[in-house]
Coordinates of C-alpha atoms and ligand atoms in Angstrom, one line a residue:
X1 CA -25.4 18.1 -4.3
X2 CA -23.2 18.2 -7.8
X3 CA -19.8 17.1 -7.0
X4 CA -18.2 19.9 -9.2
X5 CA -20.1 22.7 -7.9
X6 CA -17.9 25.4 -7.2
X7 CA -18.6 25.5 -3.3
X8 CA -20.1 21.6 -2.5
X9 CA -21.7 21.3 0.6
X10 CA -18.7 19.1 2.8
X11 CA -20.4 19.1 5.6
X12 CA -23.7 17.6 3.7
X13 CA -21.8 15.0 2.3
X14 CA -20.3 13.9 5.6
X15 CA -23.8 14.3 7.4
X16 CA -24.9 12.2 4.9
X17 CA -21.7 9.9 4.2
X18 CA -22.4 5.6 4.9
X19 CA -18.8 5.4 6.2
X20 CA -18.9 8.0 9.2
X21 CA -19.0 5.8 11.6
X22 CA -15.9 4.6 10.9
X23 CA -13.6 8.0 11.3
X24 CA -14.9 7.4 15.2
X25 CA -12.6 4.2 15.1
X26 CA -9.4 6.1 14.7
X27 CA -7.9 8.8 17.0
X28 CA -8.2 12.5 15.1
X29 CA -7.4 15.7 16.0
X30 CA -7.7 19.0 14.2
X31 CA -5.1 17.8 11.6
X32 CA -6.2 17.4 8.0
X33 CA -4.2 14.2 7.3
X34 CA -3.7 13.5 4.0
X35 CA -0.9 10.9 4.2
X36 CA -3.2 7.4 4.5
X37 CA -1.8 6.5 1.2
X38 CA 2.5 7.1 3.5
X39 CA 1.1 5.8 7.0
X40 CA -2.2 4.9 8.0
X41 CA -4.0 6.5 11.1
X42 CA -4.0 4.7 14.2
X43 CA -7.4 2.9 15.2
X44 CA -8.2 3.7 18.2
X45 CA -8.3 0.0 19.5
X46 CA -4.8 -0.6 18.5
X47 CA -2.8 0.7 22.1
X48 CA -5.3 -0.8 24.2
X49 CA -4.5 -4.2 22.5
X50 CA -1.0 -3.3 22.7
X51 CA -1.0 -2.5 26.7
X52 CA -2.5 -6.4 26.6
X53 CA 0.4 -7.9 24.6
X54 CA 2.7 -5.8 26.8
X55 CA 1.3 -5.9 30.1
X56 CA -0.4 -9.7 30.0
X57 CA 1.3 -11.9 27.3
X58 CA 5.1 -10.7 27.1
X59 CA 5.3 -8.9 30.5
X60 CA 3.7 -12.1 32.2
X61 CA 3.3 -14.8 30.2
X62 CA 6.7 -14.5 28.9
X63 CA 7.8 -17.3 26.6
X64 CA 4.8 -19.9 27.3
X65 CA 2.6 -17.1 25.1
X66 CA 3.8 -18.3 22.0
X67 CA 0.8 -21.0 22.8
X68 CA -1.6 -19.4 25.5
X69 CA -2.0 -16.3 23.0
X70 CA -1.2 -17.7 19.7
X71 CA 1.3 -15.9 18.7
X72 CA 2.8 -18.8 17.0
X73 CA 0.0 -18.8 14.6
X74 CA -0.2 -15.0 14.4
X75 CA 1.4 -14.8 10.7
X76 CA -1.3 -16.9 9.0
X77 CA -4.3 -15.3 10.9
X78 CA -3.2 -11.8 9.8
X79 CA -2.7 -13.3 6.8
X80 CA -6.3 -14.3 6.8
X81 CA -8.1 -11.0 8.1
X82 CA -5.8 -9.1 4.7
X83 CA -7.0 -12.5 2.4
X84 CA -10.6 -10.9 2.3
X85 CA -9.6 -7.9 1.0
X86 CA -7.5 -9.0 -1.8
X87 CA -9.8 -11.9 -2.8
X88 CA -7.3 -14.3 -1.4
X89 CA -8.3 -17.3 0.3
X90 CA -7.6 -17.2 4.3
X91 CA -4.7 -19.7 3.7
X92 CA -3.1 -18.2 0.8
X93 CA -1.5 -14.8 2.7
X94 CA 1.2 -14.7 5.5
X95 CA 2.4 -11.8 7.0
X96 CA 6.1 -11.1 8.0
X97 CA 9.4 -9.1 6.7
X98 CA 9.3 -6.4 5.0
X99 CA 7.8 -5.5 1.7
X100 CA 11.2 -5.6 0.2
X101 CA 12.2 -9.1 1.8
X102 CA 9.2 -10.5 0.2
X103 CA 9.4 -8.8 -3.4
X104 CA 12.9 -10.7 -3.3
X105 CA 11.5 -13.9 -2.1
X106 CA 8.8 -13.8 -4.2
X107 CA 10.4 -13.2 -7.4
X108 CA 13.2 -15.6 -6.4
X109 CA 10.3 -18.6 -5.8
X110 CA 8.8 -17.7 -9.1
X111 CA 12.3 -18.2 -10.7
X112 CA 12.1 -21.7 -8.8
X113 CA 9.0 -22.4 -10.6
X114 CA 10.1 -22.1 -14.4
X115 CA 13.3 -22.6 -16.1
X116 CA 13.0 -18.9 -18.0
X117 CA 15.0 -16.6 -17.3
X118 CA 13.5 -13.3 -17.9
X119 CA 11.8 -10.8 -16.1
X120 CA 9.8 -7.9 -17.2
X121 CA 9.3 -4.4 -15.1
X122 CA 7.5 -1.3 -14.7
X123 CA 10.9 1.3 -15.1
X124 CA 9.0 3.9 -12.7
X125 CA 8.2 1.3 -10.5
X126 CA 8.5 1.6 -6.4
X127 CA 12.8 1.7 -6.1
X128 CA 12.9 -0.6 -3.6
X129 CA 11.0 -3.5 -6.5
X130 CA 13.5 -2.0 -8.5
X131 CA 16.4 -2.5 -6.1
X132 CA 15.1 -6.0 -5.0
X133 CA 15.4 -7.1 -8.8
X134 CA 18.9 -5.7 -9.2
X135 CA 20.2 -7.7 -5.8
X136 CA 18.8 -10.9 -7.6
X137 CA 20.6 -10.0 -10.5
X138 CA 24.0 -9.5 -8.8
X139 CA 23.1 -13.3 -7.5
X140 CA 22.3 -15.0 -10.5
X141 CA 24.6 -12.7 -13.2
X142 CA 23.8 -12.3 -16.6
X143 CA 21.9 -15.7 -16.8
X144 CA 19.4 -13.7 -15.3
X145 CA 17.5 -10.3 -18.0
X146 CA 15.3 -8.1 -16.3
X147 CA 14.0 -6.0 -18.6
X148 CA 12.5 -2.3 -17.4
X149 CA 9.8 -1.2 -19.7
X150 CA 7.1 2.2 -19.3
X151 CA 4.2 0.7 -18.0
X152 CA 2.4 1.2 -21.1
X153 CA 4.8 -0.6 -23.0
X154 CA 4.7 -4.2 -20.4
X155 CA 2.2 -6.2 -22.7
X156 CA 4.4 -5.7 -25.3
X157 CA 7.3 -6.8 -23.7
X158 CA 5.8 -9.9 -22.4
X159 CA 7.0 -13.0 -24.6
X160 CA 8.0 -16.6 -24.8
X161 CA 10.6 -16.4 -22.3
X162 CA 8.7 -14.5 -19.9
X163 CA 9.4 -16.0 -16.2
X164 CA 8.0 -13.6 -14.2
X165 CA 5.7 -9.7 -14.7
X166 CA 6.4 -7.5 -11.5
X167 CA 4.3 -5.0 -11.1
X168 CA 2.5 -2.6 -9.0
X169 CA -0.9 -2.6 -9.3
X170 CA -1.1 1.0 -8.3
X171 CA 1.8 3.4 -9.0
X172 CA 3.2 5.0 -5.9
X173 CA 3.3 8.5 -7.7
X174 CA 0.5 8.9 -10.0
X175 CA -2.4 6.6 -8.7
X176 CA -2.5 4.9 -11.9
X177 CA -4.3 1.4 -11.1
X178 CA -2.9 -1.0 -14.3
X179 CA -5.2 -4.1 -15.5
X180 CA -4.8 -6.9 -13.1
X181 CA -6.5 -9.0 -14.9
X182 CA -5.6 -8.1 -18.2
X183 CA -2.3 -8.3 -17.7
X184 CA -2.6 -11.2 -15.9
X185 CA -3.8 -13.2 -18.4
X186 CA -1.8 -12.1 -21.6
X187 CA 1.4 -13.0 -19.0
X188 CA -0.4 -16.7 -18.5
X189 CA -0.9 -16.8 -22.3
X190 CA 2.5 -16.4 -23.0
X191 CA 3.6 -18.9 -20.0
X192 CA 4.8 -16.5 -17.4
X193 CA 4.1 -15.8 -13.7
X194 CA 2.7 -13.0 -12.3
X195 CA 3.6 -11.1 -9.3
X196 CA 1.6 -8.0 -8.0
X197 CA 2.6 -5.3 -5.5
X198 CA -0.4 -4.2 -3.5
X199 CA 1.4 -1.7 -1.0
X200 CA -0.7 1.4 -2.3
X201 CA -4.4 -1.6 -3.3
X202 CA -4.5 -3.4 -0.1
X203 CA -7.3 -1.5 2.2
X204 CA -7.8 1.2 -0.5
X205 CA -10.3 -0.6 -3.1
X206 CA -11.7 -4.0 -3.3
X207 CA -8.7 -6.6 -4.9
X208 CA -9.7 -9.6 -6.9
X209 CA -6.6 -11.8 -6.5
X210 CA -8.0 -15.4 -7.3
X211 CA -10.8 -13.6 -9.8
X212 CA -7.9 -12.7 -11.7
X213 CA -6.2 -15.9 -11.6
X214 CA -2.5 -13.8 -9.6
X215 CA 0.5 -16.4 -8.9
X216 CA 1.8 -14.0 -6.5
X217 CA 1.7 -11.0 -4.8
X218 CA 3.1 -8.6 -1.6
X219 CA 1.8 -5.4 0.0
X220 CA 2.4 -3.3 3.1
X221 CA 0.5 -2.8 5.9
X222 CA 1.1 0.5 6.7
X223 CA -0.6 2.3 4.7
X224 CA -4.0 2.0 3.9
X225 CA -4.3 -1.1 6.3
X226 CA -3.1 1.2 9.4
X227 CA -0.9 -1.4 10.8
X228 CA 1.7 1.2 12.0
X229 CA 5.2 2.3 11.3
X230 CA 6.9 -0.6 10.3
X231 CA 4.2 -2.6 10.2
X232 CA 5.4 -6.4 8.9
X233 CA 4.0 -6.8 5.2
X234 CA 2.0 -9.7 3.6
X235 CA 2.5 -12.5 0.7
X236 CA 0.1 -14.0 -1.2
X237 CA 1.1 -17.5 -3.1
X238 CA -1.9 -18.8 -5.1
X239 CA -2.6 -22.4 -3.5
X240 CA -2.0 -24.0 -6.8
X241 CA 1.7 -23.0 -6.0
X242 CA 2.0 -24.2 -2.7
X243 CA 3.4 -27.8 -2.8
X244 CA 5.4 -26.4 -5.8
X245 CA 7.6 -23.5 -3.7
X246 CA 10.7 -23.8 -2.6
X247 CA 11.2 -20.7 -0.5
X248 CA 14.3 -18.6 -0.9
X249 CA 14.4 -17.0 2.5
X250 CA 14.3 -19.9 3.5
X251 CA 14.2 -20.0 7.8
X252 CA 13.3 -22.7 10.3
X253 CA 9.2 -21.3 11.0
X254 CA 9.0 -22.3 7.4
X255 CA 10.2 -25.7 8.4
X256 CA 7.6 -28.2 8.4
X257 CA 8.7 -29.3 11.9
X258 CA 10.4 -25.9 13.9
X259 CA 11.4 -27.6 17.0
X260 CA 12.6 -30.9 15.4
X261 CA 15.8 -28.4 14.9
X262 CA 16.6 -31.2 11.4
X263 CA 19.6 -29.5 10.0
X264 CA 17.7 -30.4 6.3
X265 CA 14.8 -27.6 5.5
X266 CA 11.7 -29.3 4.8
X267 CA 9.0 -27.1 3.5
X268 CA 6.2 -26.4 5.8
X269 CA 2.4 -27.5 3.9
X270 CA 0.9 -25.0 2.3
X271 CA 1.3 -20.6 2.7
X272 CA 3.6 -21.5 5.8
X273 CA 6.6 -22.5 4.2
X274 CA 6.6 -18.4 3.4
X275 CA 7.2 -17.8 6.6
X276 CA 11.1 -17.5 7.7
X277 CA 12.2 -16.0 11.2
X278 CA 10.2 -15.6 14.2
X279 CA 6.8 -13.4 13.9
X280 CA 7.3 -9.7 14.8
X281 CA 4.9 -10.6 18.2
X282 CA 4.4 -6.9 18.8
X283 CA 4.0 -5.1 14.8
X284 CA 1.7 -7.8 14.3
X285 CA -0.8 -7.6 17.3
X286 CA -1.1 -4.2 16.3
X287 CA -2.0 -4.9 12.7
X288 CA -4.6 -7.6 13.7
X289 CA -6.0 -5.3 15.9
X290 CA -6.3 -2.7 13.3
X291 CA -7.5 -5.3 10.4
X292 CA -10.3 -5.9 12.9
X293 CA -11.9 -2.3 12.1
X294 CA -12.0 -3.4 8.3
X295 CA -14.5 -5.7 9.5
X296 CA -17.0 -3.9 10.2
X297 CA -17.1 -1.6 6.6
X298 CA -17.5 -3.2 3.3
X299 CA -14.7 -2.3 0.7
X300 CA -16.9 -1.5 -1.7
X301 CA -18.2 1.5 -0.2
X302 CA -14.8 2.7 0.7
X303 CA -13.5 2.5 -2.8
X304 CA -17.2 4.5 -3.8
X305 CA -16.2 6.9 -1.2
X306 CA -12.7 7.1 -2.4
X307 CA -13.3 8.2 -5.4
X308 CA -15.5 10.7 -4.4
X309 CA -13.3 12.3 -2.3
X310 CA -10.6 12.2 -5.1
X311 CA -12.8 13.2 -7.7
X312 CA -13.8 16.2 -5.9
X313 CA -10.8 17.3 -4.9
X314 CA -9.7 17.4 -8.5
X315 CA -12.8 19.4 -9.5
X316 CA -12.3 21.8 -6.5
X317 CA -8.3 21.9 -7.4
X318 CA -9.3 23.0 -10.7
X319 CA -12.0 25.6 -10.4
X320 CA -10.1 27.3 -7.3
X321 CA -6.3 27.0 -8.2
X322 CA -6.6 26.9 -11.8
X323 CA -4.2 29.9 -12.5
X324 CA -1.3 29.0 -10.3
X325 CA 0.1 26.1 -12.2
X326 CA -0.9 22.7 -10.6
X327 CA -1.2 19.7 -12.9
X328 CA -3.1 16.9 -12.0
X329 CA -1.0 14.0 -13.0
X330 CA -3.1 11.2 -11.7
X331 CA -5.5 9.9 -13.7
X332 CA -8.8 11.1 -14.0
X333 CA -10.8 8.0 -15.4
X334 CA -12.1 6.8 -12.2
X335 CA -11.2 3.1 -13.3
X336 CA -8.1 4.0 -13.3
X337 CA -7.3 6.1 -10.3
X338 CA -6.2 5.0 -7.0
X339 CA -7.0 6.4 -3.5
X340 CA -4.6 9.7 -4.1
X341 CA -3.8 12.7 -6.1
X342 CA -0.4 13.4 -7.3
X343 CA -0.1 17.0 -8.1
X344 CA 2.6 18.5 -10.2
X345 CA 3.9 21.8 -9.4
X346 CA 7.8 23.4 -10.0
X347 CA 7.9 25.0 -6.5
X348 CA 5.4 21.8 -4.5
X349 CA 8.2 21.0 -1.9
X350 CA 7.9 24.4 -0.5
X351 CA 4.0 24.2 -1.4
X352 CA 3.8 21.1 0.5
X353 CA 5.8 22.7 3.5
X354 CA 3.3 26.1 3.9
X355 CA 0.3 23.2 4.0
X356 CA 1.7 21.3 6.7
X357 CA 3.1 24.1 8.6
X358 CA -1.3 25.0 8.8
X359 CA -1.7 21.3 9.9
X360 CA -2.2 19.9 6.2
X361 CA -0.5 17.2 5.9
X362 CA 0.3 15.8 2.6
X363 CA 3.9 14.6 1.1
X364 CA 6.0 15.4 -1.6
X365 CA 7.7 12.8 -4.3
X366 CA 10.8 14.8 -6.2
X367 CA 11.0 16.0 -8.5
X368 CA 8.1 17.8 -8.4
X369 CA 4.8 15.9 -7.2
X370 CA 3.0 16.7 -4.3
X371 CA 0.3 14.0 -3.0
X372 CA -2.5 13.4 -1.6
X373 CA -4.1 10.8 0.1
X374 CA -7.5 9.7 0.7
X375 CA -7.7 7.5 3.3
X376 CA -12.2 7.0 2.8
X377 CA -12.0 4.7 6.3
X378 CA -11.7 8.6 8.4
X379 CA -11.1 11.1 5.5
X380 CA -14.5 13.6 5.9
X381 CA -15.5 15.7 2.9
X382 CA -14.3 18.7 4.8
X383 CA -11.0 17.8 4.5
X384 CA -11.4 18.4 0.8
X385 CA -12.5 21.4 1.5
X386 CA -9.9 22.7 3.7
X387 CA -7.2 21.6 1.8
X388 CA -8.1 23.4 -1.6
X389 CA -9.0 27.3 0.5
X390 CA -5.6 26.3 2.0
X391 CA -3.6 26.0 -1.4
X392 CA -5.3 28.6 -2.9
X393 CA -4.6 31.0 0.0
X394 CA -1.4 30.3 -0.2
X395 CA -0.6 30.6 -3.7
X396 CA -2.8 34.1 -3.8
X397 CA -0.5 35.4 -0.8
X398 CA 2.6 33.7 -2.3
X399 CA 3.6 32.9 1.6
X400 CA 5.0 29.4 0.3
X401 CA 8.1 31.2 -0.8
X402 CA 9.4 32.1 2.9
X403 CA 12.6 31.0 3.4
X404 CA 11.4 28.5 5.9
X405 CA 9.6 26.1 3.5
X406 CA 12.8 25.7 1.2
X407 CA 15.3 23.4 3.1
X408 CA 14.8 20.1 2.3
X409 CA 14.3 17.2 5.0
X410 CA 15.3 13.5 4.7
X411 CA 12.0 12.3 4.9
X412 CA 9.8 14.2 2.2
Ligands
LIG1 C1 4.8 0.1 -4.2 C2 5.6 0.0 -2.9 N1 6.3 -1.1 -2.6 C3 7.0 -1.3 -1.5 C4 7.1 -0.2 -0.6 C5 7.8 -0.3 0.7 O1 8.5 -1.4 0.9 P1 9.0 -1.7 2.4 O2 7.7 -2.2 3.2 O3 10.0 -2.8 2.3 O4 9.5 -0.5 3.0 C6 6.4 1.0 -0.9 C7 6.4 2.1 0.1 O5 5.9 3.2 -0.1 C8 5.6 1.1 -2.1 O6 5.0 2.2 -2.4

């Protein structure tokens, strides 16, 4: 079956799709999620391991679980199950904070690791890398530069005094995957550091961290590695850094000795000086638990199915709703295009609103782009296919302009 055939056979392709065995590990129901790329769904092996943290280690083993069940160590063996799917070695990720904490950690270890003092951005890059930059500039005043440049425009801005590059590898808007290795290397070239954000990578398609030679790098977890709301996110600090970082946030489980309780911080060995308060026990028994389903797929067919299920959606988009004024703004170079499809369209709040009010769920990024997210562990071909009769019924009837789909919500 010809992906771009005007009426593709869905329920062919998911007869027929390597990865169907995997939608059985999550819990569905007749919603067509499209939000993977917002918050993962929940693996269905996820509240059973929860009921056994609650129930067995906190309800009854209380405080002696941080040994009987590990929890101590919980951090760096996350860390390890996300490693092999950003081509990280097992003890080069830990897991903790938020994605924000460790963008600010991060960058502030990198400044620890060169006496430059300039740092070069992607302008349209995730706010809160944005925000996490401006709160380091407030610390260190206007002996710190960070420079925002368009993405297109970063290569150029890299030079001599180059510190650090922080970017997103894949733009939380467009899907537009940049050149991690590329970029990567003209940054080394001109003595810089590097430090990736993964939020929208991690899960989605294969990562080559140490194949690209990254200093550093952070993601979520909640996304496309299903690790629930909240989820605590990862860092990644290329072993060739280790011995070399002094951690910012700095906090006593980076300590090389906790319960010595010295009043001096002495850096843990290795990845584990990273760490800084006490693991979130309960966020990250849920994410191991859901790392566990990766285990069983190999990424490589979920970034082949991923872009299948992108790809068609932008054929079917465009043979079915061509007249009503949608414009694909992700990219449509395979290479080049993440796991969803940002849509551009004047009135797509209200759009977005008349498609989840028919159990499509997608979200909506002002000013104006609508997306959607292909999550290839439990998307099904059908969902393409529901999606695109649903937008073009409700363009044809014009039903999105009801009163009801035009007041705005604080989450969009
Ligand atoms: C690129 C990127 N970075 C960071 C975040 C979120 O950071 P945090 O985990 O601190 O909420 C997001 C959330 O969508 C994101 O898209």
């Amino acid at each position: 079956m010809k992906p771009n055939s005007r009426h593709f056979a869905a329920e062919e392709l998911d007869a027929s799709d390597p990865l169907r065995a995997a939608a059985a590990e999550f819990v569905l129901d007749d919603c067509v999620y499209l939000d993977g790329n917002s918050l993962g769904r929940m693996p269905r092996c996820v509240p059973d391991r929860l009921r056994q943290v609650a129930d067995a280690e906190w309800g009854a083993g209380l405080v002696s679980s941080w040994l009987q069940y590990d929890w101590i160590n919980l951090p760096a063996r996350v860390g390890g199950r996300i490693a092999r799917l950003v081509g990280a070695g097992a003890d080069e990720v830990v897991v903790g904070n938020s994605t924000t904490v460790n963008l600010f950690n991060a960058t502030a270890c990198a400044l620890g690791l060169t006496p430059r003092r300039r740092i070069v951005t992607d302008e349209a890059n995730f706010p809160t890398d944005l925000y996490a930059l401006d709160g380091l500039q407030r610390l260190l005043g206007p002996g710190l530069t960070i420079e925002r440049v368009p993405a297109g425009d970063v290569l150029r801005a890299i030079d001599g005094n180059t510190a650090l590059v922080l970017l997103s590898h894949i733009d939380y808007r467009t899907a537009t995957v940049l050149d991690m290795m590329r970029i990567t290397a003209e940054t080394h070239r001109a003595g810089g550091l590097v430090l990736w954000d993964l939020s929208h990578s991690a899960g989605a398609l294969p990562v080559d961290l140490n194949g690209c030679n990254v200093d550093l790098a952070v993601g979520c977890t909640y996304k496309y590695l299903n690790g629930g709301p909240g989820a605590p996110a990862f860092t990644f600090a290329a072993r060739r850094w280790h011995e070399k970082i002094r951690p910012v946030v700095s906090g006593w489980l980076g300590h090389k000795a906790p319960f010595a309780f010295d009043p001096v911080f002495e850096p843990a060995a290795g990845i584990r000086r990273l760490l800084s308060g006490t693991p979130e026990v309960l966020a990250l028994s849920a994410l191991d638990a859901s790392l566990s389903v990766f285990e069983r797929f190999d990424i490589q067919a979920l970034r082949a199915k991923s872009l299948q299920l992108t790809g068609l959606f932008i054929d079917q988009l465009e043979q079915r709703c061509g007249k009503y004024g949608f414009e694909i703004v992700s990219p449509r170079d395979p290479v080049r295009r993440g796991s969803h499809v940002a849509v551009a369209h004047e009135n797509g709040y209200a759009i977005m609103q008349a498609l989840i009010e028919r159990r499509i769920v997608g979200d909506f990024r002002a000013p104006n782009l609508m997306r959607f997210g292909f999550a290839p562990l439990y998307q099904r071909y059908r969902d393409v296919e529901v999606c695109v009769s649903a937008l073009e019924e409700i363009m044809r009837t014009g039903v999105w302009q009801a009163e009801r789909f035009r007041s705005r919500a604080f989450v969009t």
